[in-house]
Amino acid sequence: MAARPAAARPAAARSAAARTEPESTGAEAIVRSLDMLGVTDVFGIPGGAILPTYDALMDSPRIRHVLVRHEQGAGHAAEGYAAATGRVGVAMATSGPGATNLVTAIMDARFDSVPLLAITGQVSSEALGTDAFQEADIVGITVPITKHSYLVTEASEIPGVLAEAHRLALDGRPGPVLVDITKDAQQGTAPFVWPPEGHDAPAASTAKVSRSQIRRAADEIARADRPVLYVGGGAVRAGAAAELRELADLVGAPVVTTLMARGILPDSHPLNLGMPGMHGTVPAVLAMQRSDLLVAIGARFDERVTGDRAQFAPDARVVHIDIDAAEISKLRHAHVPIVADARTALPELTRALRSRDARADLGAWWSFLDGLRQEYPLGFSPTSDGRIAPQHVIQRIGRLTGPEAIYTAGVGQHQMWAAQFIGFERPQAWLNSGGAGTMGYSIPAAMGAKVAVPDRVVWAIDGDGSFQMTNQELATCAMNDIPIKVAVINNSSLGMIRQWQNLFYGRRYSNSDLGTGQDTVRIPDVVRLAEAYGCAALRVEDESEVDEAIGTALAINDRPVVIDFVVSADAMVWPMVPQGVGNDRIRYARDHEAAFGDGV
């Protein structure tokens, strides 16, 4: 992944010179350190081991705390806050189950390179290792899924550790950092020193790009007949949209944007072929497969993009730009590895290309790709049962709301349809759980995004399965004046599980029916549940009602809105590359495998 932009760095310490103030408690030091780091919003829920810090929070004039209903909601809200802004999202929890409830969000942030600071309370130092009430070794639990996990046992350590953790969450490849602070450290006292020693050290991402590697990459691009710019979520984290567009316009090569990179290049841009991968567009998937050069930018060759890696892009050489050296050549050999922040490397590559007198003619390549665009456009068929097509609902939400909104998604069919049928014209407009595939991400992430960017419309597009995992955060939204809009794509089932059961398990629908839709027991009744949480709620069961319901939701801004869109259970996500096969086996529809010939 690539690094986040310099503009997203935390606010400078309020005093450039180190300052020692009278003693404060460790809890006060936590709050004051967050304030000095520019943190304005924290998501969390109190418990005994973190209670001293919650007491200190009451005296903060600048930090807003949002009381969630479950710690997983705090973690995903902090993720949504970070993904929408590039700033560090902060989640806070108590020890034991409070801390372990954050683990899913921490793992999610690690997969998707989200800068997350998790602060947890811990039992007192003398009780560590005794199986004390609500004791859990959260540092040991999270070491494999964080950039670093700290245990703090002295009040004097708190400012330095929090400053280092905050910076580490952002530097290089962004990700989660956990700081576990014992209760006696919160209650103890020490002089408050700010900034801590070493806090102003230069960031690792300022390292220079290798000019020789840039020249080699430019040579590869200049002579390629079938190049593809393969752009991943790291380019979004790097804030490299303008730099990518300049390079793409210069090269004239097709661009594919992964699930995590939707919007980094506008969908309306003529070079954009859309999303590659298991449910990508046919032109994007086959362009990669037929390419002779892949320029991977902040992407990691995930199997959901490559399919069977042994059959992936067999003729392609690889230029790989990534801030994380561990990702380069991990899954696909890089002929030209460039360890660098995308926002720094791309202008260097563009300058090197401008100095080339000649580049390959891409006319035949584009003739092949434009033929694929014409033959295999994204679309959907009428449903077999006469109920609403879920793709239509999501497409209308995108068109009626527009590209300036923020859209989050849970995980499953609705996530893929949202990635396919909403037109994304800017980065940080599409937030979802890519690497971990975390159901329940959508509503709390939307909540966090709305707190971070209150002037934007924020839609949570959720399935009825994902909705039931974190819908308690609707109470948080209602109580804290966070007016998100939620579209429940209610097919009364675990939709992606049902699709796989339909295609690969002989239509044996084992434990995928949820009973939430039309002609079922409707447990829960989405409308009544939303109303109980203080939300405006609507149900839509006919296609003629879709636009009016979306318009009604867009007009309500004084509370959250939930729309129960009752859709067909038979709708499937197409195109699709079945798991375990090569991408040339992409299926455009159930009985239509896309032809893959020589082409060029």
XYZ file of C-alpha atoms in Angstrom:
600
model
C 0.000 0.000 0.000
C 1.055 3.599 -0.477
C 1.319 6.194 2.263
C -1.191 8.851 3.109
C -0.680 12.432 1.898
C 1.377 14.957 3.804
C -1.753 17.063 4.105
C -3.281 14.385 6.304
C -0.568 14.630 8.944
C -1.740 15.490 12.464
C -1.905 19.068 13.574
C 1.412 20.384 14.818
C 1.941 20.432 18.543
C 0.501 23.571 20.042
C 3.948 24.612 21.205
C 7.062 24.018 19.133
C 9.343 24.072 22.185
C 9.208 21.284 24.746
C 7.140 22.366 27.716
C 6.891 20.781 31.142
C 3.783 21.583 33.119
C 2.719 20.723 36.658
C 1.916 17.128 37.379
C -1.233 15.648 35.946
C -2.819 12.253 36.268
C -2.183 9.711 33.564
C -5.840 9.984 32.540
C -5.475 13.737 32.109
C -2.289 13.112 30.130
C -4.214 10.862 27.733
C -6.790 13.532 27.029
C -4.243 16.351 26.781
C -2.004 14.295 24.484
C -4.899 13.575 22.123
C -5.728 17.266 22.096
C -2.119 18.169 21.296
C -2.145 15.657 18.458
C -5.123 17.383 16.882
C -7.666 14.691 17.754
C -11.165 16.151 17.947
C -13.365 13.041 17.968
C -13.197 9.748 19.854
C -15.566 6.774 19.603
C -15.897 4.465 22.559
C -17.707 3.070 25.581
C -16.514 3.186 29.217
C -15.746 0.391 31.634
C -13.967 0.036 34.939
C -10.382 -0.106 33.667
C -10.723 2.985 31.452
C -13.005 4.961 33.778
C -10.312 7.403 34.995
C -9.823 8.543 31.409
C -13.553 8.947 30.863
C -13.674 11.124 33.956
C -10.911 13.312 32.496
C -12.733 13.511 29.143
C -15.547 15.458 30.817
C -13.200 18.397 31.274
C -12.006 18.555 27.647
C -13.421 21.551 25.738
C -12.215 20.307 22.348
C -12.575 16.518 22.176
C -16.006 15.156 21.319
C -16.674 11.652 22.565
C -19.329 9.589 20.765
C -20.802 6.937 23.052
C -21.328 3.815 20.937
C -23.396 0.770 21.818
C -20.704 -1.846 21.092
C -16.935 -1.614 20.897
C -16.874 -3.078 17.390
C -19.015 -0.102 16.403
C -16.404 2.220 17.923
C -13.661 0.587 15.894
C -15.528 0.721 12.577
C -16.657 4.294 13.265
C -13.027 5.284 13.811
C -12.180 3.493 10.551
C -14.882 5.378 8.664
C -13.665 8.645 10.160
C -10.107 7.886 9.033
C -10.999 6.595 5.578
C -13.123 9.665 4.834
C -10.430 12.146 5.880
C -6.961 10.561 5.999
C -6.703 11.507 9.676
C -6.227 9.021 12.488
C -9.459 7.559 13.811
C -9.530 6.966 17.566
C -11.472 4.249 19.398
C -11.496 3.713 23.147
C -12.563 0.712 25.239
C -12.088 -0.918 28.587
C -10.162 -4.094 29.386
C -11.156 -7.711 28.745
C -14.230 -8.039 26.548
C -14.213 -4.324 25.797
C -10.754 -4.612 24.287
C -11.397 -7.914 22.525
C -14.551 -6.493 20.953
C -12.237 -4.059 19.128
C -10.204 -6.853 17.555
C -12.376 -7.260 14.452
C -12.105 -3.570 13.610
C -8.358 -3.617 14.291
C -7.924 -6.549 11.905
C -10.080 -4.785 9.346
C -7.945 -1.645 9.577
C -4.771 -3.690 9.173
C -6.011 -5.325 5.963
C -7.145 -2.032 4.424
C -4.331 0.230 5.667
C -6.563 2.464 7.793
C -4.838 4.717 10.378
C -6.532 3.666 13.622
C -5.495 4.387 17.205
C -7.113 1.995 19.691
C -6.759 3.007 23.348
C -7.741 0.404 25.912
C -7.806 0.356 29.679
C -6.092 -2.522 31.466
C -6.205 -3.897 34.981
C -3.696 -2.433 37.431
C -0.054 -3.413 37.090
C 0.029 -5.582 40.198
C -2.869 -7.656 38.834
C -1.329 -8.333 35.422
C -0.995 -12.053 34.750
C -3.279 -13.093 37.618
C -6.447 -13.650 35.553
C -7.965 -10.667 37.299
C -11.538 -9.638 36.585
C -11.791 -8.480 32.961
C -8.091 -9.031 32.314
C -7.094 -9.952 28.761
C -3.649 -9.818 27.172
C -4.832 -7.480 24.439
C -1.245 -6.623 23.480
C -0.501 -10.306 22.868
C -3.800 -10.767 21.043
C -3.273 -7.830 18.686
C 0.477 -8.001 17.946
C -0.127 -9.949 14.683
C -2.728 -7.475 13.412
C -1.310 -4.079 14.405
C 1.679 -2.051 13.308
C 2.594 -2.033 17.000
C 0.919 -2.685 20.335
C 2.048 -0.934 23.527
C 1.518 -1.692 27.195
C 1.857 1.434 29.375
C 2.296 1.003 33.125
C 3.610 4.448 34.165
C 1.834 7.805 33.914
C 5.060 9.460 32.737
C 5.141 7.239 29.618
C 1.734 8.256 28.313
C 2.490 11.403 26.231
C 5.461 9.823 24.488
C 3.714 6.567 23.687
C 0.559 8.241 22.380
C 2.578 10.638 20.216
C 4.597 7.759 18.797
C 1.505 5.601 18.265
C -0.370 8.391 16.488
C 2.544 9.017 14.152
C 3.102 5.318 13.528
C -0.549 4.863 12.518
C 0.034 7.356 9.699
C 3.640 6.858 8.633
C 4.559 4.581 5.760
C 1.731 2.167 5.119
C -1.049 3.399 7.422
C -2.594 0.964 9.860
C -3.827 0.292 13.382
C -1.833 0.840 16.569
C -3.016 -0.242 20.015
C -2.088 1.433 23.316
C -3.099 -0.530 26.420
C -2.842 1.550 29.604
C -3.105 0.086 33.082
C -5.559 1.621 35.510
C -2.834 2.602 37.967
C -0.981 4.409 35.153
C -4.151 6.406 34.515
C -4.523 7.198 38.211
C -0.845 7.938 38.859
C 0.720 11.372 38.411
C 3.697 12.731 36.495
C 4.785 16.053 34.958
C 3.162 16.574 31.567
C 5.896 17.137 28.966
C 4.987 18.213 25.432
C 6.159 17.623 22.819
C 7.749 14.374 23.927
C 11.345 13.700 22.933
C 11.602 12.586 19.298
C 8.027 13.584 18.433
C 9.227 15.914 15.676
C 11.435 13.302 13.972
C 11.005 13.167 10.174
C 8.518 10.658 8.795
C 9.761 7.536 7.060
C 7.683 8.364 3.958
C 9.967 11.296 3.098
C 12.596 8.865 1.741
C 13.684 9.660 -1.818
C 12.511 7.584 -4.755
C 15.150 5.587 -6.613
C 15.799 7.456 -9.856
C 17.283 4.401 -11.516
C 14.132 2.396 -10.798
C 11.969 5.235 -12.071
C 13.966 5.263 -15.320
C 13.536 1.503 -15.663
C 9.793 1.833 -15.067
C 9.563 4.570 -17.700
C 11.412 2.341 -20.169
C 8.964 -0.494 -19.523
C 5.953 1.766 -20.071
C 7.418 3.363 -23.202
C 7.856 0.054 -24.976
C 4.717 -1.739 -23.765
C 2.063 -2.495 -26.395
C -0.623 -3.520 -23.918
C -0.005 -1.660 -20.623
C -2.515 -1.455 -17.765
C -2.355 0.830 -14.715
C -3.517 -1.404 -11.869
C -4.463 0.934 -9.009
C -5.201 -0.208 -5.462
C -6.345 1.298 -2.210
C -2.828 2.412 -1.311
C -3.080 5.141 -3.934
C -6.186 6.444 -2.149
C -4.425 6.394 1.223
C -1.551 8.294 -0.400
C -3.835 11.046 -1.672
C -2.396 10.426 -5.149
C -5.495 11.023 -7.300
C -4.144 14.075 -9.150
C -0.763 12.441 -9.689
C -2.383 9.274 -11.017
C -4.578 11.195 -13.417
C -1.608 13.122 -14.808
C 0.305 9.896 -15.431
C -2.702 8.140 -16.973
C -3.440 11.040 -19.326
C 0.181 11.132 -20.441
C 0.481 7.395 -21.048
C -3.003 6.905 -22.463
C -3.152 3.428 -20.968
C -6.272 1.805 -19.516
C -6.752 2.112 -15.766
C -8.417 -0.425 -13.503
C -9.357 0.565 -9.953
C -9.730 -2.167 -7.343
C -12.574 -2.427 -4.861
C -10.547 -0.312 -2.433
C -9.604 2.290 -5.055
C -12.990 3.119 -6.555
C -13.089 6.856 -7.303
C -9.324 7.475 -7.412
C -9.852 8.047 -11.151
C -13.359 9.257 -12.013
C -15.595 6.568 -13.486
C -16.452 9.085 -16.209
C -12.808 9.275 -17.323
C -12.423 7.590 -20.742
C -9.364 5.605 -19.607
C -11.172 4.003 -16.669
C -12.206 0.396 -17.380
C -13.741 -0.028 -13.935
C -13.110 -2.610 -11.245
C -11.080 -5.786 -11.833
C -11.394 -9.052 -9.986
C -13.974 -11.666 -9.075
C -16.882 -9.302 -9.726
C -15.081 -6.800 -11.922
C -16.067 -5.583 -15.359
C -15.219 -7.820 -18.293
C -13.001 -5.128 -19.921
C -11.048 -4.593 -16.664
C -10.548 -8.306 -15.992
C -9.554 -9.221 -19.537
C -7.350 -6.141 -19.973
C -5.209 -7.328 -17.066
C -5.258 -10.874 -18.350
C -4.103 -9.861 -21.850
C -1.658 -7.131 -20.800
C 2.069 -7.169 -21.454
C 2.787 -4.703 -18.621
C 1.056 -4.165 -15.280
C 1.936 -0.963 -13.460
C 0.704 -1.795 -9.957
C 0.254 1.291 -7.766
C -0.608 0.689 -4.116
C -2.057 -2.720 -4.969
C -1.151 -6.143 -3.599
C -2.248 -8.780 -6.153
C -4.978 -10.125 -3.882
C -6.504 -13.421 -5.065
C -9.901 -11.742 -5.483
C -8.217 -9.672 -8.221
C -5.953 -12.282 -9.771
C -8.024 -15.458 -9.590
C -5.719 -18.460 -9.986
C -2.366 -16.687 -9.762
C -0.643 -19.324 -11.893
C -2.901 -18.277 -14.774
C -2.991 -14.535 -14.072
C -1.711 -12.123 -16.752
C 0.747 -14.688 -18.124
C 2.477 -12.317 -20.557
C 2.741 -9.298 -18.270
C 5.883 -7.798 -16.859
C 5.320 -5.919 -13.585
C 6.256 -2.492 -12.306
C 5.215 -2.373 -8.655
C 5.041 0.891 -6.681
C 4.281 0.407 -3.001
C 5.255 2.045 0.278
C 5.385 -1.376 1.936
C 8.465 -3.273 0.772
C 6.965 -6.510 2.116
C 4.206 -6.371 -0.501
C 6.544 -6.133 -3.481
C 7.128 -9.539 -5.119
C 5.206 -11.216 -2.276
C 2.551 -12.633 -4.596
C 3.801 -11.680 -8.070
C 7.394 -11.052 -9.106
C 8.096 -7.370 -9.753
C 10.482 -6.796 -12.650
C 10.802 -3.175 -11.508
C 10.206 -2.759 -7.752
C 9.788 0.781 -6.448
C 9.445 1.145 -2.685
C 7.901 4.582 -2.387
C 4.877 6.631 -1.501
C 2.668 6.784 -4.614
C 2.162 10.517 -4.253
C 5.930 10.982 -4.455
C 6.733 8.323 -7.055
C 4.074 9.071 -9.673
C 5.247 12.621 -10.515
C 8.800 11.289 -10.854
C 7.561 8.616 -13.248
C 5.547 11.168 -15.226
C 8.605 13.420 -15.590
C 10.726 10.505 -16.754
C 8.139 9.562 -19.369
C 7.889 13.102 -20.709
C 11.585 12.896 -21.589
C 11.041 9.827 -23.789
C 10.978 10.667 -27.513
C 8.841 7.697 -28.501
C 6.309 5.370 -26.946
C 4.445 2.384 -28.340
C 1.253 2.946 -30.318
C -1.700 1.753 -28.213
C -4.254 1.937 -31.025
C -4.670 -1.816 -31.470
C -4.844 -2.291 -27.701
C -7.648 0.239 -27.347
C -9.490 -1.250 -30.330
C -9.566 -4.573 -28.469
C -10.641 -2.974 -25.186
C -13.328 -0.789 -26.745
C -14.723 -3.923 -28.363
C -14.990 -5.501 -24.921
C -16.682 -2.371 -23.577
C -19.276 -2.532 -26.326
C -19.874 -6.278 -26.074
C -19.875 -6.596 -22.272
C -21.317 -3.478 -20.617
C -22.337 -3.565 -16.968
C -26.039 -4.216 -16.634
C -28.664 -6.414 -15.029
C -31.699 -8.414 -16.058
C -35.281 -8.178 -14.798
C -35.840 -10.330 -11.738
C -37.423 -13.739 -12.088
C -39.960 -13.194 -9.294
C -41.135 -9.708 -10.271
C -39.661 -8.069 -7.196
C -37.354 -5.073 -7.251
C -33.920 -5.562 -8.781
C -31.401 -4.628 -6.069
C -29.039 -3.223 -8.696
C -31.744 -0.737 -9.721
C -32.128 0.488 -6.129
C -28.409 1.058 -5.672
C -28.011 2.691 -9.073
C -30.841 5.130 -8.286
C -29.330 5.983 -4.874
C -26.084 6.923 -6.597
C -27.713 8.939 -9.356
C -30.167 10.835 -7.135
C -27.580 11.575 -4.443
C -24.564 12.334 -6.623
C -20.798 11.911 -6.429
C -20.176 14.358 -3.572
C -21.754 11.961 -1.100
C -19.952 9.267 0.884
C -21.124 5.684 0.454
C -20.300 2.840 2.840
C -21.214 -0.808 2.416
C -21.417 -3.962 4.437
C -20.120 -7.176 2.901
C -21.837 -9.367 0.367
C -23.859 -8.927 -2.792
C -24.949 -5.394 -1.946
C -21.289 -4.399 -1.535
C -20.431 -5.626 -5.030
C -23.499 -4.004 -6.586
C -22.633 -0.705 -4.909
C -19.067 -0.896 -6.239
C -20.442 -1.640 -9.702
C -23.481 0.624 -10.059
C -22.657 3.803 -8.147
C -20.653 6.249 -10.235
C -17.593 7.249 -8.196
C -15.979 10.500 -9.284
C -13.644 11.232 -6.379
C -11.529 9.367 -3.823
C -12.702 8.840 -0.227
C -16.304 8.604 -1.413
C -16.436 4.793 -1.165
C -15.718 3.119 2.162
C -15.949 -0.623 2.602
C -14.230 -3.619 4.154
C -12.062 -5.054 1.405
C -9.391 -7.346 2.790
C -11.173 -8.665 5.868
C -14.691 -8.697 4.420
C -16.289 -7.647 7.697
C -20.058 -7.855 7.833
C -21.385 -5.092 10.087
C -18.922 -2.499 8.819
C -21.395 -0.237 7.055
C -23.515 1.539 9.677
C -20.743 2.400 12.171
C -18.366 3.388 9.346
C -21.051 5.690 7.952
C -21.493 7.141 11.423
C -17.774 7.845 11.688
C -17.650 9.374 8.213
C -20.594 11.659 8.999
C -18.900 12.860 12.199
C -15.732 13.551 10.209
C -17.402 15.262 7.236
C -20.786 16.483 8.469
C -21.562 18.546 5.358
C -21.618 15.506 3.067
C -24.556 13.158 2.608
C -23.553 9.727 3.919
C -25.319 6.558 2.775
C -24.815 3.174 4.429
C -25.753 0.543 1.873
C -26.313 -2.638 3.836
C -27.651 -6.133 3.406
C -30.213 -7.507 5.801
C -27.516 -9.841 7.142
C -24.851 -7.200 7.701
C -27.511 -4.832 9.072
C -28.322 -7.213 11.922
C -24.716 -7.256 13.134
C -24.293 -3.588 14.063
C -27.682 -1.893 13.739
C -27.545 -0.951 17.427
C -25.369 1.981 16.331
C -28.522 3.558 14.920
C -29.208 4.454 18.554
C -25.822 6.159 18.692
C -26.655 8.126 15.552
C -30.072 9.168 16.837
C -28.776 10.213 20.264
C -25.815 12.149 18.854
C -27.504 13.924 15.920
C -25.633 11.964 13.248
C -28.151 11.862 10.373
C -26.847 9.052 8.187
C -29.061 7.386 5.606
C -29.299 3.586 5.519
C -30.495 1.518 2.576
C -31.162 -2.069 3.619
C -31.050 -4.227 0.497
C -33.387 -6.821 1.948
C -33.387 -10.085 0.014
C -34.288 -12.033 3.150
C -31.084 -14.030 2.984
C -27.329 -14.064 3.279
C -27.203 -13.117 -0.378
C -23.656 -14.001 -1.386
C -23.870 -17.301 0.495
C -27.122 -18.025 -1.324
C -25.509 -17.146 -4.677
C -22.650 -19.596 -4.091
C -25.109 -22.244 -2.913
C -27.108 -21.665 -6.098
C -24.091 -21.927 -8.398
C -21.851 -24.460 -6.668
C -23.899 -26.419 -4.115
C -26.861 -27.651 -6.152
C -29.227 -24.979 -4.817
C -29.091 -26.482 -1.342
C -29.726 -23.346 0.710
C -28.270 -24.422 4.029
C -28.781 -21.775 6.722
C -28.822 -18.772 4.386
C -32.506 -17.788 4.801
C -32.947 -14.897 7.267
C -36.726 -14.411 7.212
C -36.621 -10.620 6.978
C -38.342 -9.990 3.645
C -41.695 -10.162 1.936
C -43.887 -13.191 2.666
C -41.730 -14.182 5.656
C -42.024 -13.807 9.422
C -40.143 -10.481 9.074
C -37.986 -10.950 12.143
C -36.807 -8.337 12.636
C -39.207 -5.935 11.010
C -36.633 -3.448 9.716
C -39.038 -0.497 9.770
C -40.273 -1.071 13.310
C -36.736 -1.717 14.537
C -35.482 1.523 12.975
C -38.350 3.483 14.488
C -37.560 1.994 17.898
C -34.045 3.395 17.490
C -35.383 6.898 16.847
C -34.953 6.850 13.063
C -37.272 7.826 10.264
C -38.169 4.579 8.489
C -39.739 3.594 5.178
C -40.434 0.347 3.348
C -40.299 -0.002 -0.431
C -41.753 -3.071 -2.130
C -42.440 -1.783 -5.639
C -40.010 -0.316 -8.168
C -42.302 2.664 -8.731
C -41.667 3.760 -5.121
C -37.860 3.699 -5.232
C -37.132 7.260 -6.366
C -39.685 8.838 -4.065
C -38.289 7.006 -1.045
C -34.725 8.072 -1.853
C -35.928 11.678 -2.281
C -37.688 11.519 1.083
C -34.517 10.243 2.750
C -32.420 12.978 1.170
C -34.831 15.604 2.510
C -34.609 14.393 6.128
C -31.579 15.764 7.935
C -32.621 15.923 11.576
C -32.304 12.198 12.329
C -31.096 8.973 10.710
C -33.239 7.469 7.956
C -33.608 3.756 7.225
C -35.230 2.427 4.060
C -36.153 -1.245 3.896
C -35.852 -2.044 0.179
C -37.506 -5.448 -0.247
C -35.766 -6.927 -3.283
C -35.541 -10.195 -5.168
C -33.651 -13.044 -3.498
C -32.779 -14.497 -6.903
C -30.647 -11.588 -8.153
C -26.960 -12.426 -8.556
C -23.749 -10.455 -8.896
C -22.407 -10.607 -12.451
C -19.806 -10.698 -13.942
C -18.104 -13.355 -11.845
C -14.828 -15.254 -11.893
C -15.482 -18.466 -9.946
C -13.004 -19.026 -7.143
C -9.966 -21.087 -8.056
C -9.977 -20.582 -11.831
C -8.139 -18.188 -14.100
C -9.582 -14.794 -14.958
C -10.049 -15.818 -18.584
C -12.959 -17.935 -17.293
C -14.954 -14.853 -16.358
C -18.695 -15.369 -16.611
C -20.699 -12.409 -17.882
C -23.934 -14.014 -16.736
C -25.044 -17.394 -15.461
C -24.838 -19.172 -18.808
C -22.478 -16.782 -20.588
C -18.734 -17.232 -20.251
C -16.990 -14.282 -21.896
C -15.046 -15.275 -24.987
C -11.325 -14.745 -24.633
C -9.375 -14.880 -27.861
C -6.169 -13.419 -29.218
C -7.812 -10.018 -29.762
C -4.600 -8.124 -30.438
